[in-house]
Coordinates of C-alpha atoms in Angstrom, one line a residue:
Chain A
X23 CA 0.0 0.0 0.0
X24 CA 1.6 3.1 -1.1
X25 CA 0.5 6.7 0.1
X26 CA 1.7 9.9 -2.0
X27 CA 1.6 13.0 -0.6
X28 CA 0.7 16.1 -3.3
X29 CA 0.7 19.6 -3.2
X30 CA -2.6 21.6 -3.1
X31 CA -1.4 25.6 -2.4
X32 CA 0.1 26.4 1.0
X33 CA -2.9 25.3 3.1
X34 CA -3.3 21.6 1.9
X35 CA -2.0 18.8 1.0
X36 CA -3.9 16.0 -1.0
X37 CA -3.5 12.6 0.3
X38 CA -3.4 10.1 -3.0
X39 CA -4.1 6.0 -2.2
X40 CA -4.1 3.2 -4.2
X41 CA -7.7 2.4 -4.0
X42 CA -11.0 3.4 -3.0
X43 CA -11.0 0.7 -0.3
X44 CA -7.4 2.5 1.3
X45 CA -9.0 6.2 1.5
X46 CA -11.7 4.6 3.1
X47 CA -9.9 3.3 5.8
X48 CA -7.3 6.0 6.2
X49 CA -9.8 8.1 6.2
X50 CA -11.3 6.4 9.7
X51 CA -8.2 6.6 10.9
X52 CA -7.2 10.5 10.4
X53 CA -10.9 11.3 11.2
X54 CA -10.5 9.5 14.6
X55 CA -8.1 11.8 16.0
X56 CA -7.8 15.3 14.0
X57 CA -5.5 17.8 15.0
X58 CA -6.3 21.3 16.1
X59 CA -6.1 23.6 13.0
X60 CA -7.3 20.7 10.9
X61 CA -10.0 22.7 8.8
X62 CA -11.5 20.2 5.5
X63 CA -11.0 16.4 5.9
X64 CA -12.7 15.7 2.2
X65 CA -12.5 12.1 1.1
X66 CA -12.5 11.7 -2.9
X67 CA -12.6 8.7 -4.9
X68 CA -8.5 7.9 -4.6
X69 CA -7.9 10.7 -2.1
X70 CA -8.2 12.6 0.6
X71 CA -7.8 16.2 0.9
X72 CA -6.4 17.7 4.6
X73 CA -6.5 21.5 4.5
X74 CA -5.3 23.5 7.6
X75 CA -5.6 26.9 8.8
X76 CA -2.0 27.5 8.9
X77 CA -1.7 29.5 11.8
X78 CA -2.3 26.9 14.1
X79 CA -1.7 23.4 12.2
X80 CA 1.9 24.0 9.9
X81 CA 1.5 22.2 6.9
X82 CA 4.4 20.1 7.7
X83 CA 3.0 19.0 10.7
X84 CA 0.2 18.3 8.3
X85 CA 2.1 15.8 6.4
X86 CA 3.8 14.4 9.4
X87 CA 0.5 13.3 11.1
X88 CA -0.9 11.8 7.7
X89 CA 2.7 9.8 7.2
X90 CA 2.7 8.4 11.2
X91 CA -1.1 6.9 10.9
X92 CA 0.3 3.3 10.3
X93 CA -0.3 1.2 7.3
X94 CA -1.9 -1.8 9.4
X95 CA -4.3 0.7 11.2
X96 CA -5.2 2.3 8.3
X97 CA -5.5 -1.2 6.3
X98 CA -8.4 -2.3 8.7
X99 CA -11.2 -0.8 8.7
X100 CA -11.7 1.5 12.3
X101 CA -13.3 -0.7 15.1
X102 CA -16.6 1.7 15.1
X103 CA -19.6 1.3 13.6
X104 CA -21.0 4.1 11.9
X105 CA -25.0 4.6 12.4
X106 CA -27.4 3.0 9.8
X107 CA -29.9 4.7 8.0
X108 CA -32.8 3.2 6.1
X109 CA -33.8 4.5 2.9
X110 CA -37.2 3.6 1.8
X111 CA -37.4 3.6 -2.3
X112 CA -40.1 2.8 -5.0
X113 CA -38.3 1.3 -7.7
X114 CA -39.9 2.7 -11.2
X115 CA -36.9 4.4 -12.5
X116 CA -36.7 5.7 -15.9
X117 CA -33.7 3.5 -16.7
X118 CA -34.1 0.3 -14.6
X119 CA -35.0 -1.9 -17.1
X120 CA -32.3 -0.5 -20.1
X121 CA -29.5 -0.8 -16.2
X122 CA -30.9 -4.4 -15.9
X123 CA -30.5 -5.0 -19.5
X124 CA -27.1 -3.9 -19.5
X125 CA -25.9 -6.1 -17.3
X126 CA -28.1 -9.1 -17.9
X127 CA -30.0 -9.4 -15.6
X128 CA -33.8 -9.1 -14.7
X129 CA -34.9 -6.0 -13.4
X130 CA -36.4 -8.2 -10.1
X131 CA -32.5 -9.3 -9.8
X132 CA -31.2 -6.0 -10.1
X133 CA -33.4 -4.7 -7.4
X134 CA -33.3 -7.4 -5.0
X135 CA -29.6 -7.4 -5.0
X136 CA -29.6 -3.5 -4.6
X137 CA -31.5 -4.3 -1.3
X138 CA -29.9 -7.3 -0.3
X139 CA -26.3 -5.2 0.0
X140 CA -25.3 -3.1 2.9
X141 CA -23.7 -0.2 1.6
X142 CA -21.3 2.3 3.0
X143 CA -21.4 6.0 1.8
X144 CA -17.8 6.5 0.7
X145 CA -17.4 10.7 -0.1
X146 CA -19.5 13.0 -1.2
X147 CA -19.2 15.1 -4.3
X148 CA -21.1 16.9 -7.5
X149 CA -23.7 18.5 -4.7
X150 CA -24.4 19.2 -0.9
X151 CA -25.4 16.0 0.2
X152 CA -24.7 13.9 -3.2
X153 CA -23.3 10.8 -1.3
X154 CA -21.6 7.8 -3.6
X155 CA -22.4 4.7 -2.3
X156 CA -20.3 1.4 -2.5
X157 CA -20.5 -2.1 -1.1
X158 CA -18.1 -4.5 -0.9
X159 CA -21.3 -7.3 -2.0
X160 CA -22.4 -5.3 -5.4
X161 CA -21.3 -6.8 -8.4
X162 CA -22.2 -4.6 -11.2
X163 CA -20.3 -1.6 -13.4
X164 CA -23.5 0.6 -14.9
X165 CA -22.5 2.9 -17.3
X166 CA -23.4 6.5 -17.4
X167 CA -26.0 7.6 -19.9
X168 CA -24.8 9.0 -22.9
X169 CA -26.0 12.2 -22.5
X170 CA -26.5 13.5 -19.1
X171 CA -30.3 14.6 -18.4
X172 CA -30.8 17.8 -18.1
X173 CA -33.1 17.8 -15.2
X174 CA -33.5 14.8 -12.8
X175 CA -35.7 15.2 -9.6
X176 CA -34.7 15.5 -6.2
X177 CA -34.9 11.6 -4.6
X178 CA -34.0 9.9 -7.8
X179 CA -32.2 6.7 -6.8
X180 CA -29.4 5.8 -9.0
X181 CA -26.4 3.9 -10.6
X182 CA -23.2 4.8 -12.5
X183 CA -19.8 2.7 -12.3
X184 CA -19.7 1.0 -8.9
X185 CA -21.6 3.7 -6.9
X186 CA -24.8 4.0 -6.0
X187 CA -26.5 7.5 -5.1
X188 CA -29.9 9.6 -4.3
X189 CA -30.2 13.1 -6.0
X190 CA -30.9 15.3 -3.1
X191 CA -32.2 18.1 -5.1
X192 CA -33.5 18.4 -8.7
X193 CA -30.0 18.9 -11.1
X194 CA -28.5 18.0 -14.5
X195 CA -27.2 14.4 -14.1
X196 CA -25.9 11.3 -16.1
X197 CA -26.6 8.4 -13.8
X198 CA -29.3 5.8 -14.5
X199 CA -32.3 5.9 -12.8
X200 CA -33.8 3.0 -11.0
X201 CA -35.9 5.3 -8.4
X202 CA -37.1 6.9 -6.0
X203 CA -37.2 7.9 -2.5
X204 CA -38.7 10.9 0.0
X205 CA -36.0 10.6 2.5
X206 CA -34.7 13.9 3.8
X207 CA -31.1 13.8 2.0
X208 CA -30.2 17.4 2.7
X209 CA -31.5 20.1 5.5
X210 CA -29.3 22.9 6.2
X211 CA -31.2 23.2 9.2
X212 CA -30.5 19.8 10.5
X213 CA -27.6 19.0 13.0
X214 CA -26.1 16.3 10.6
X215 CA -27.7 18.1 7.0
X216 CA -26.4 15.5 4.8
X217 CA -28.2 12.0 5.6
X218 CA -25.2 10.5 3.2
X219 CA -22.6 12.3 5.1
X220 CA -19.0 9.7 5.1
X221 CA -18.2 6.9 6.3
X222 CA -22.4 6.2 7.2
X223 CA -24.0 3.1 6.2
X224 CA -27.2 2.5 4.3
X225 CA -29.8 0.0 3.3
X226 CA -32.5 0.7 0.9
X227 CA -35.9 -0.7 1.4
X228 CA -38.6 -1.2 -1.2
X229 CA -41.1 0.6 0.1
X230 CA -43.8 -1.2 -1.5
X231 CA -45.8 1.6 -3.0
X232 CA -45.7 2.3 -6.9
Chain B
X30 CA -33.7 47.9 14.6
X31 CA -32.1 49.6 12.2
X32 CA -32.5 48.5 8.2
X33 CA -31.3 49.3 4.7
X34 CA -33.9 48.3 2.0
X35 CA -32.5 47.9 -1.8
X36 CA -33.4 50.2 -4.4
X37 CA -31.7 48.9 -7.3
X38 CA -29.4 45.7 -6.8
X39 CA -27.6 46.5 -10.3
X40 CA -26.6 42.9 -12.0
X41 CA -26.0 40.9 -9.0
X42 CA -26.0 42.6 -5.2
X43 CA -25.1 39.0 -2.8
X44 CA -25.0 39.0 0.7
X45 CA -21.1 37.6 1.7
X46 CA -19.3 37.1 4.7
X47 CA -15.6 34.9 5.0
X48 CA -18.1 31.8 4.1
X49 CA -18.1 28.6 6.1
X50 CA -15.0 26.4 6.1
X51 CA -15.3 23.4 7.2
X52 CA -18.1 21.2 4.9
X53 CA -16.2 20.3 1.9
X54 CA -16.5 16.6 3.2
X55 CA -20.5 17.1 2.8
X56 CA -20.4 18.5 -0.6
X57 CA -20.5 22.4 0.9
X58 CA -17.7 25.1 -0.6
X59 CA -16.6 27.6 1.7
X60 CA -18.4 30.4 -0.5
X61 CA -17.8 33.8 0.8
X62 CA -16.8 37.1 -0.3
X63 CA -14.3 36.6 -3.2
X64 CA -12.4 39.5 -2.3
X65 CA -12.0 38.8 0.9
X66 CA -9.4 41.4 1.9
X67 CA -11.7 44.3 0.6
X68 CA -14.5 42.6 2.9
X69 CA -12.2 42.7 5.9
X70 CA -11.1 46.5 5.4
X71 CA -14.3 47.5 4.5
X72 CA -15.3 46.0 8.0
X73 CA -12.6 47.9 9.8
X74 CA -13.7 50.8 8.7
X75 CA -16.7 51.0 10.2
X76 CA -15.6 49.6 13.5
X77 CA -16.6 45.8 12.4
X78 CA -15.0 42.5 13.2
X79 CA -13.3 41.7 9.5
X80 CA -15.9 38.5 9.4
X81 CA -19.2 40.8 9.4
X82 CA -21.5 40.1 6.3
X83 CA -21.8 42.8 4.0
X84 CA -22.7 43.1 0.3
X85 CA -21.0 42.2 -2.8
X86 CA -21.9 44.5 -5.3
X87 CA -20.9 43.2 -9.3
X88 CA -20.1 46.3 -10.9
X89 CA -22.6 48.8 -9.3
X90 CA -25.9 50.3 -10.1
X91 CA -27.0 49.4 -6.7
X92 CA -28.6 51.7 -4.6
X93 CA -30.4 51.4 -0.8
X94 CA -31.6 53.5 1.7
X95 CA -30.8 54.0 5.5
X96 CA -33.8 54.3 8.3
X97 CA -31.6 54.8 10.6
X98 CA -28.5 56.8 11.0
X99 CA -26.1 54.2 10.4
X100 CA -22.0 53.9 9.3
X101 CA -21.2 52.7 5.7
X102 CA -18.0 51.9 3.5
X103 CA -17.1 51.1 0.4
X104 CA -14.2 49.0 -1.0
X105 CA -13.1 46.7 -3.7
X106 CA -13.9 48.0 -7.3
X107 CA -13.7 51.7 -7.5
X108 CA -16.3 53.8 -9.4
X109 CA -18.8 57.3 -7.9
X110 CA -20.3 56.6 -5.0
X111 CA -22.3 59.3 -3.4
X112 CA -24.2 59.4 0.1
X113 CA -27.0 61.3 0.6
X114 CA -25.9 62.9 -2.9
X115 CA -22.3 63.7 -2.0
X116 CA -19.9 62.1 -3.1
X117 CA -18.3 59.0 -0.7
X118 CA -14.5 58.5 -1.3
X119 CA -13.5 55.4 -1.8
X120 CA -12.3 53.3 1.2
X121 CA -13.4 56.0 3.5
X122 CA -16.1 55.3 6.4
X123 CA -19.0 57.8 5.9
X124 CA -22.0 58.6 8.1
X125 CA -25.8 57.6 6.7
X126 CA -27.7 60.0 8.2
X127 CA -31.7 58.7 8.5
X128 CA -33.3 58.3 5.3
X129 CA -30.2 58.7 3.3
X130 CA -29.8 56.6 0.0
X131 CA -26.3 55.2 -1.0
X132 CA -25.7 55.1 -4.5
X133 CA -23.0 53.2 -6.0
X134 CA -22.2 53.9 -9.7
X135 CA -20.7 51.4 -12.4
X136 CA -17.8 50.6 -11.5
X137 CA -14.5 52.4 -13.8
X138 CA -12.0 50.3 -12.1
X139 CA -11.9 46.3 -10.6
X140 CA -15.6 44.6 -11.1
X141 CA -16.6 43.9 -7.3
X142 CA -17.6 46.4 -5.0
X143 CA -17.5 45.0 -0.9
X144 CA -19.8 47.2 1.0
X145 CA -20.2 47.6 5.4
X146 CA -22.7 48.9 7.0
X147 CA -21.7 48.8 11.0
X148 CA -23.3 46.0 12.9
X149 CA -22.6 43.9 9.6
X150 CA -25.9 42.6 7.5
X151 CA -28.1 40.6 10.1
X152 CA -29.5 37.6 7.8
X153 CA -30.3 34.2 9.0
X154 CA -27.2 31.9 8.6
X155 CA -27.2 29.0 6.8
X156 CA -24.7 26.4 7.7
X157 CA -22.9 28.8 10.0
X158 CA -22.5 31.6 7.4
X159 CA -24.2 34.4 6.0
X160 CA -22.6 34.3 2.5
X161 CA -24.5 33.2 -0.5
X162 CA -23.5 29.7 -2.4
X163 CA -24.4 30.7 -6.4
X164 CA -23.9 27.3 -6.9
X165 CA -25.2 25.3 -4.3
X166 CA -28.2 27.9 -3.6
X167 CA -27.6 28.3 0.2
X168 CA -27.7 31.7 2.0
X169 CA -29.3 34.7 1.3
X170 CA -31.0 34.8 -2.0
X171 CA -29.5 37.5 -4.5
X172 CA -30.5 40.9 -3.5
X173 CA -34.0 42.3 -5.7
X174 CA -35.4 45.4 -5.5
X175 CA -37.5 46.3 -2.4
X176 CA -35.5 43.6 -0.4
X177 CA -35.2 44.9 3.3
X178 CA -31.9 43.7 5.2
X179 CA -31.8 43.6 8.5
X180 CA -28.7 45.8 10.0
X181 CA -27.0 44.3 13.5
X182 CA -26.4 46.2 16.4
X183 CA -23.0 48.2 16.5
X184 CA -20.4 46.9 17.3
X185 CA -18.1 47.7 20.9
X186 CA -15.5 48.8 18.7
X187 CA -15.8 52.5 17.9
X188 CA -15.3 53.7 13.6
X189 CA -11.9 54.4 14.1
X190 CA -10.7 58.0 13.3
X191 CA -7.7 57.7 10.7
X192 CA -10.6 55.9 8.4
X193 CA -8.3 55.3 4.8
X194 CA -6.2 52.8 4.8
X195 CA -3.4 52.9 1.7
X196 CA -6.0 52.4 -0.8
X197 CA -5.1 51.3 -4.2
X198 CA -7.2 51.3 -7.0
X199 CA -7.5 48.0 -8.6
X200 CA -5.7 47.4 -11.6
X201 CA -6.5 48.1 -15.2
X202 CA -3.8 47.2 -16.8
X203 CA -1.9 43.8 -17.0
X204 CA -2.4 41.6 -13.4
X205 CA 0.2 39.6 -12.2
X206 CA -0.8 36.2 -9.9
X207 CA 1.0 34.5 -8.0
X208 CA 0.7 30.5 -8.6
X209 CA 1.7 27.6 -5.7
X210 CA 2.1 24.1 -7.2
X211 CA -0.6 21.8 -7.9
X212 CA -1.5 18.3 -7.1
X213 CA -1.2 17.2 -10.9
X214 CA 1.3 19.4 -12.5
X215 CA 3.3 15.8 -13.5
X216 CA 0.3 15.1 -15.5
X217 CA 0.9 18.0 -18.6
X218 CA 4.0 18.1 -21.1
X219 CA 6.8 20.2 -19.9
X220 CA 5.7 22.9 -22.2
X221 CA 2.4 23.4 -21.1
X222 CA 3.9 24.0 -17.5
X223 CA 6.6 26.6 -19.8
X224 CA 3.6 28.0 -21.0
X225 CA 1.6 28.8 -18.0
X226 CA 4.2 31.3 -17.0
X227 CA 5.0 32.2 -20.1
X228 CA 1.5 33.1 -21.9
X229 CA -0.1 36.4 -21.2
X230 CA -3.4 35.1 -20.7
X231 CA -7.1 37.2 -20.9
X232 CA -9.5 37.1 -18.6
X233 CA -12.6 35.9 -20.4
X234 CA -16.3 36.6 -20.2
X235 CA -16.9 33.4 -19.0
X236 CA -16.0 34.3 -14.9
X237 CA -18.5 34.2 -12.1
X238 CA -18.0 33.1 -8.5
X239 CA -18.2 29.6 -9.5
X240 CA -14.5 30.1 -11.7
X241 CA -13.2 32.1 -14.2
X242 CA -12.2 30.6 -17.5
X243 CA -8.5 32.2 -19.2
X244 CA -8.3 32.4 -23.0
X245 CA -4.6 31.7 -24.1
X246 CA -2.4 28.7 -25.4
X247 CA -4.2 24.9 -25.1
X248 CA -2.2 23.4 -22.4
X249 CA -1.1 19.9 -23.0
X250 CA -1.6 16.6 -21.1
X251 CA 1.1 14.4 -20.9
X252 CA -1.3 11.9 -19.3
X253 CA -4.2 10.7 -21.1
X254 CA -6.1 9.1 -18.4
X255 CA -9.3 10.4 -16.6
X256 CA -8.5 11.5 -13.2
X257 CA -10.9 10.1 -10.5
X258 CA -12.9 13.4 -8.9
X259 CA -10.7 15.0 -6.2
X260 CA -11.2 17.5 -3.8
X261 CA -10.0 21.0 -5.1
X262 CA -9.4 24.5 -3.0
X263 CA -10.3 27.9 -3.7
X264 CA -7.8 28.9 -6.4
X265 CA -6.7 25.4 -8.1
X266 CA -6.6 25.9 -11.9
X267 CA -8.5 22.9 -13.4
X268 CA -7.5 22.3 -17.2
X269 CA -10.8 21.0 -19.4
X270 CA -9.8 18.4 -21.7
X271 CA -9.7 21.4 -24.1
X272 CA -6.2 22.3 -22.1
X273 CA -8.5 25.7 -21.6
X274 CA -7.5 26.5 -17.9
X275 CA -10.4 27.6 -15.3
X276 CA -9.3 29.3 -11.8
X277 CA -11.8 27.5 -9.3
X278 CA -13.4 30.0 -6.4
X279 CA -15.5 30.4 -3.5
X280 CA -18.6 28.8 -5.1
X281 CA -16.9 25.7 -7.2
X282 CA -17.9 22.3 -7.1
X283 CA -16.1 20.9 -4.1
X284 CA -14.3 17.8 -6.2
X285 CA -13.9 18.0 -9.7
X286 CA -12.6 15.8 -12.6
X287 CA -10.1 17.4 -14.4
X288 CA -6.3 17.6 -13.0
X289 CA -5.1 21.0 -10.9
X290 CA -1.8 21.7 -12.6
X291 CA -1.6 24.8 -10.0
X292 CA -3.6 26.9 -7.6
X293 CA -3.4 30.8 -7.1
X294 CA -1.9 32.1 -4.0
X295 CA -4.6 33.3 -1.7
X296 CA -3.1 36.9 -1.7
X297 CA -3.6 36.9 -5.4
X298 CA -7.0 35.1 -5.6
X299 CA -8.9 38.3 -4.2
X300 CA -7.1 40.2 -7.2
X301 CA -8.8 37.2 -9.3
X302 CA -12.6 38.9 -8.0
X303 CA -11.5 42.6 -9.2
X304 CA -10.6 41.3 -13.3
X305 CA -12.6 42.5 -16.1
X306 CA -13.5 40.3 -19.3
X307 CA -10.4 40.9 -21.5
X308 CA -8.1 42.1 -19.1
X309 CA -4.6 40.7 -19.2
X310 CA -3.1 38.0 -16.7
X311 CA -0.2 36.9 -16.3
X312 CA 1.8 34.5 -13.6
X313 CA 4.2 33.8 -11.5
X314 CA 5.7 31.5 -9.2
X315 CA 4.9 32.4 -5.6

């Protein structure tokens, strides 16, 4: 497991892994004990970015902390378990059946096995509150639509690569649909306003209505 | 309480204050004033903490009026502004006598007016900030004529008496930025990084508070790849796949696709908030 430290300006430093599965765990572990000054701790795809406020966190003191959290801690997963949320969904997506097509298999299949897999919400990006979504148990790569739409609603349930995600609010997007939900995904009122914030876990639920 | 109601909010008339660091992880950009130094004097100037919200003004025809007697500054672009119907020089505290209306002309000079009012713009926070998010659509909505704004109570801190600081106007000419290195510059060909520095660049029409696109040379991509969505910072220069550079700023996507080959130094970035379309850029290495 390698771990590259890049340059992002004078107030951050952008932590590059070799995998998904290594920022998610390094991630635990820098998150479980953040220095003071320690202002964004933003998980990405294959990195992680650490900004300080320079004043009271040096940069280099930056990089030292990321460099001491050891490999095996950061190769397990941290001992916590985040909190669960269940998200109820009524699958009638515009693009379920074309998804299920595409990777051969019945629509039934394709939501069943969505439900059946406990997934872990691994950054957040595009949007406030735009969670992606892996799990270790999903088998399937769904590829993007052609041409992104130029509106989809807010609670639209969808795929794209290995991620799954909820549109919190109506916006362009390319994913494919396979449905919908009501659940709150972002209140900037709320104490924790992004129901997909990192690191939480997630079920979805068909919520039986059409 | 005292309040300022808008007259004419001009093009676009935001409420801003130094934006909320802090959310990037849940999708939310710190926003804020983009020049945040002329935020932070205009704040001093009327006795303010520099973090007060006030308004960013894009390049004037906004006027408001005063119910109370009240403390006001201008800073950032230069252009008239009067008080009351005489004139207000720029960077100077004046004194909003009750029923007075503020007018603040087009601006001749820079393209973002910061105004303070003392006891700072009292709107509702969102997210532990007053500043509006263009992209995200969090904060105050964009200012619209008739809006009535809320003005907090003054401050402990008196307007201090030597009001101007060394005010300089922003620059018409040729600007000069000042660029820190990047978390891809390995992925472009050695003389795309030559050109960077090299080019003079123009600032083109297509700039908001989301970023600011350049028109100059394509820069080139060594590596071909996609790069998996990364977290950026205020600043980064993203290249498209068109090797067309974009400055990121306050209101940018938090992660974006395309690699950083360098990011603005954060002294120059509130320079970045004063450029016209057309105006010539050029860099340097910080």
């Amino acid at each position: 497991m390698s771990r590259r430290l890049l340059p992002s300006g004078d107030a951050a430093l952008l932590v590059e892994c070799d995998s998904l599965d290594e920022v998610l765990a390094l991630h635990d572990a820098l998150a479980a004990e953040p220095p003071a000054g320690l202002v964004e701790l933003v998980p990405a795809a294959r990195t992680i970015l650490v900004a300080v406020d320079p004043d009271r966190l040096p940069l280099e003191s930056a990089a030292t902390w990321v460099r001491r959290i050891p490999a095996e801690a950061a190769a397990r997963r941290s001992g916590h378990v985040a909190e669960e949320v269940t998200v109820d969904v009524v699958y009638d997506g515009d693009d379920l059946a074309s998804a299920a097509a595409l990777l051969g298999v019945s629509t039934e299949a394709l939501v069943a096995r969505h439900q059946a897999v406990e997934w872990r919400v691994a950054f957040i990006g595009f949007a406030p509150g735009f969670g992606y979504l892996v799990s270790d148990d999903w088998p399937f790569e769904v590829p993007r639509l052609d041409a992104p739409r130029p509106r989809v609603p807010s609670g639209a349930v969808a795929l794209a690569g290995a991620f799954a995600g909820v549109y919190p609010r109506q916006s362009p997007g390319g994913w494919r649909l396979i449905g919908r939900t009501d659940a709150p995904l972002w209140d900037p009122a709320a104490a924790s306003p992004a129901l997909f914030a990192p690191g939480r876990r997630v079920r979805f639920r068909d919520s039986g209505r059409s | 309480m005292s309040r300022l109601t808008v007259e004419a909010p001009g093009a676009l008339a935001l409420v801003e204050d130094l934006g909320r660091p802090g959310l990037a992880h849940l999708g939310v950009a710190r926003s804020g004033a983009l020049d945040r130094a002329a935020l932070a004097l205009a704040n001093r100037l009327v006795g303010n903490p520099d973090g007060a919200a006030g308004l960013e003004i894009l390049m004037g025809g906004f006027h408001a009026r005063f119910d109370e007697e009240t403390w006001v500054a201008v800073t950032g672009a230069w252009g008239r502004v009067t008080l009351a119907g005489r004139p207000l020089a720029p960077y100077t505290a004046g004194r909003a006598v009750a029923g007075a209306v503020l007018e603040i002309g087009p601006a001749e000079r820079g393209a973002r007016y910061l105004l303070a009012v003392r006891g700072g713009v009292d709107e509702p926070a969102e997210l532990g900030s007053r500043s509006r998010d263009t992209l995200s659509a969090i904060g105050p909505a964009p200012l619209a004529t008739g809006r009535v704004l809320e003005i907090g109570a003054a401050p402990a801190a008196s307007v201090p008496l030597l009001d101007r600081e060394a005010a300089f106007p922003p620059p018409t000419g040729a600007v000069t930025l000042s660029l820190l290195p990047g978390p891809r510059t390995d992925w472009f060909t050695d003389a795309a990084r030559t050109a960077l520095f090299d080019a003079t660049w123009r600032f083109s029409e297509q700039a908001d508070r989301v970023g600011a696109r350049l028109v100059g040379p394509a820069l080139e991509r060594r590596v071909a790849g996609e790069l998996a969505s990364e977290a950026t910072v205020p600043g980064s220069i993203q290249v498209a796949g068109d090797g067309r550079p974009t400055i990121l700023l306050a209101d940018r996507p938090v992660t974006g696709g395309y690699p950083v080959i360098a990011i603005v130094a954060p002294a120059s970035l509130d320079a970045v908030a004063q450029l016209r379309p057309g105006q010539e850029v050029r860099f340097r290495h910080a």
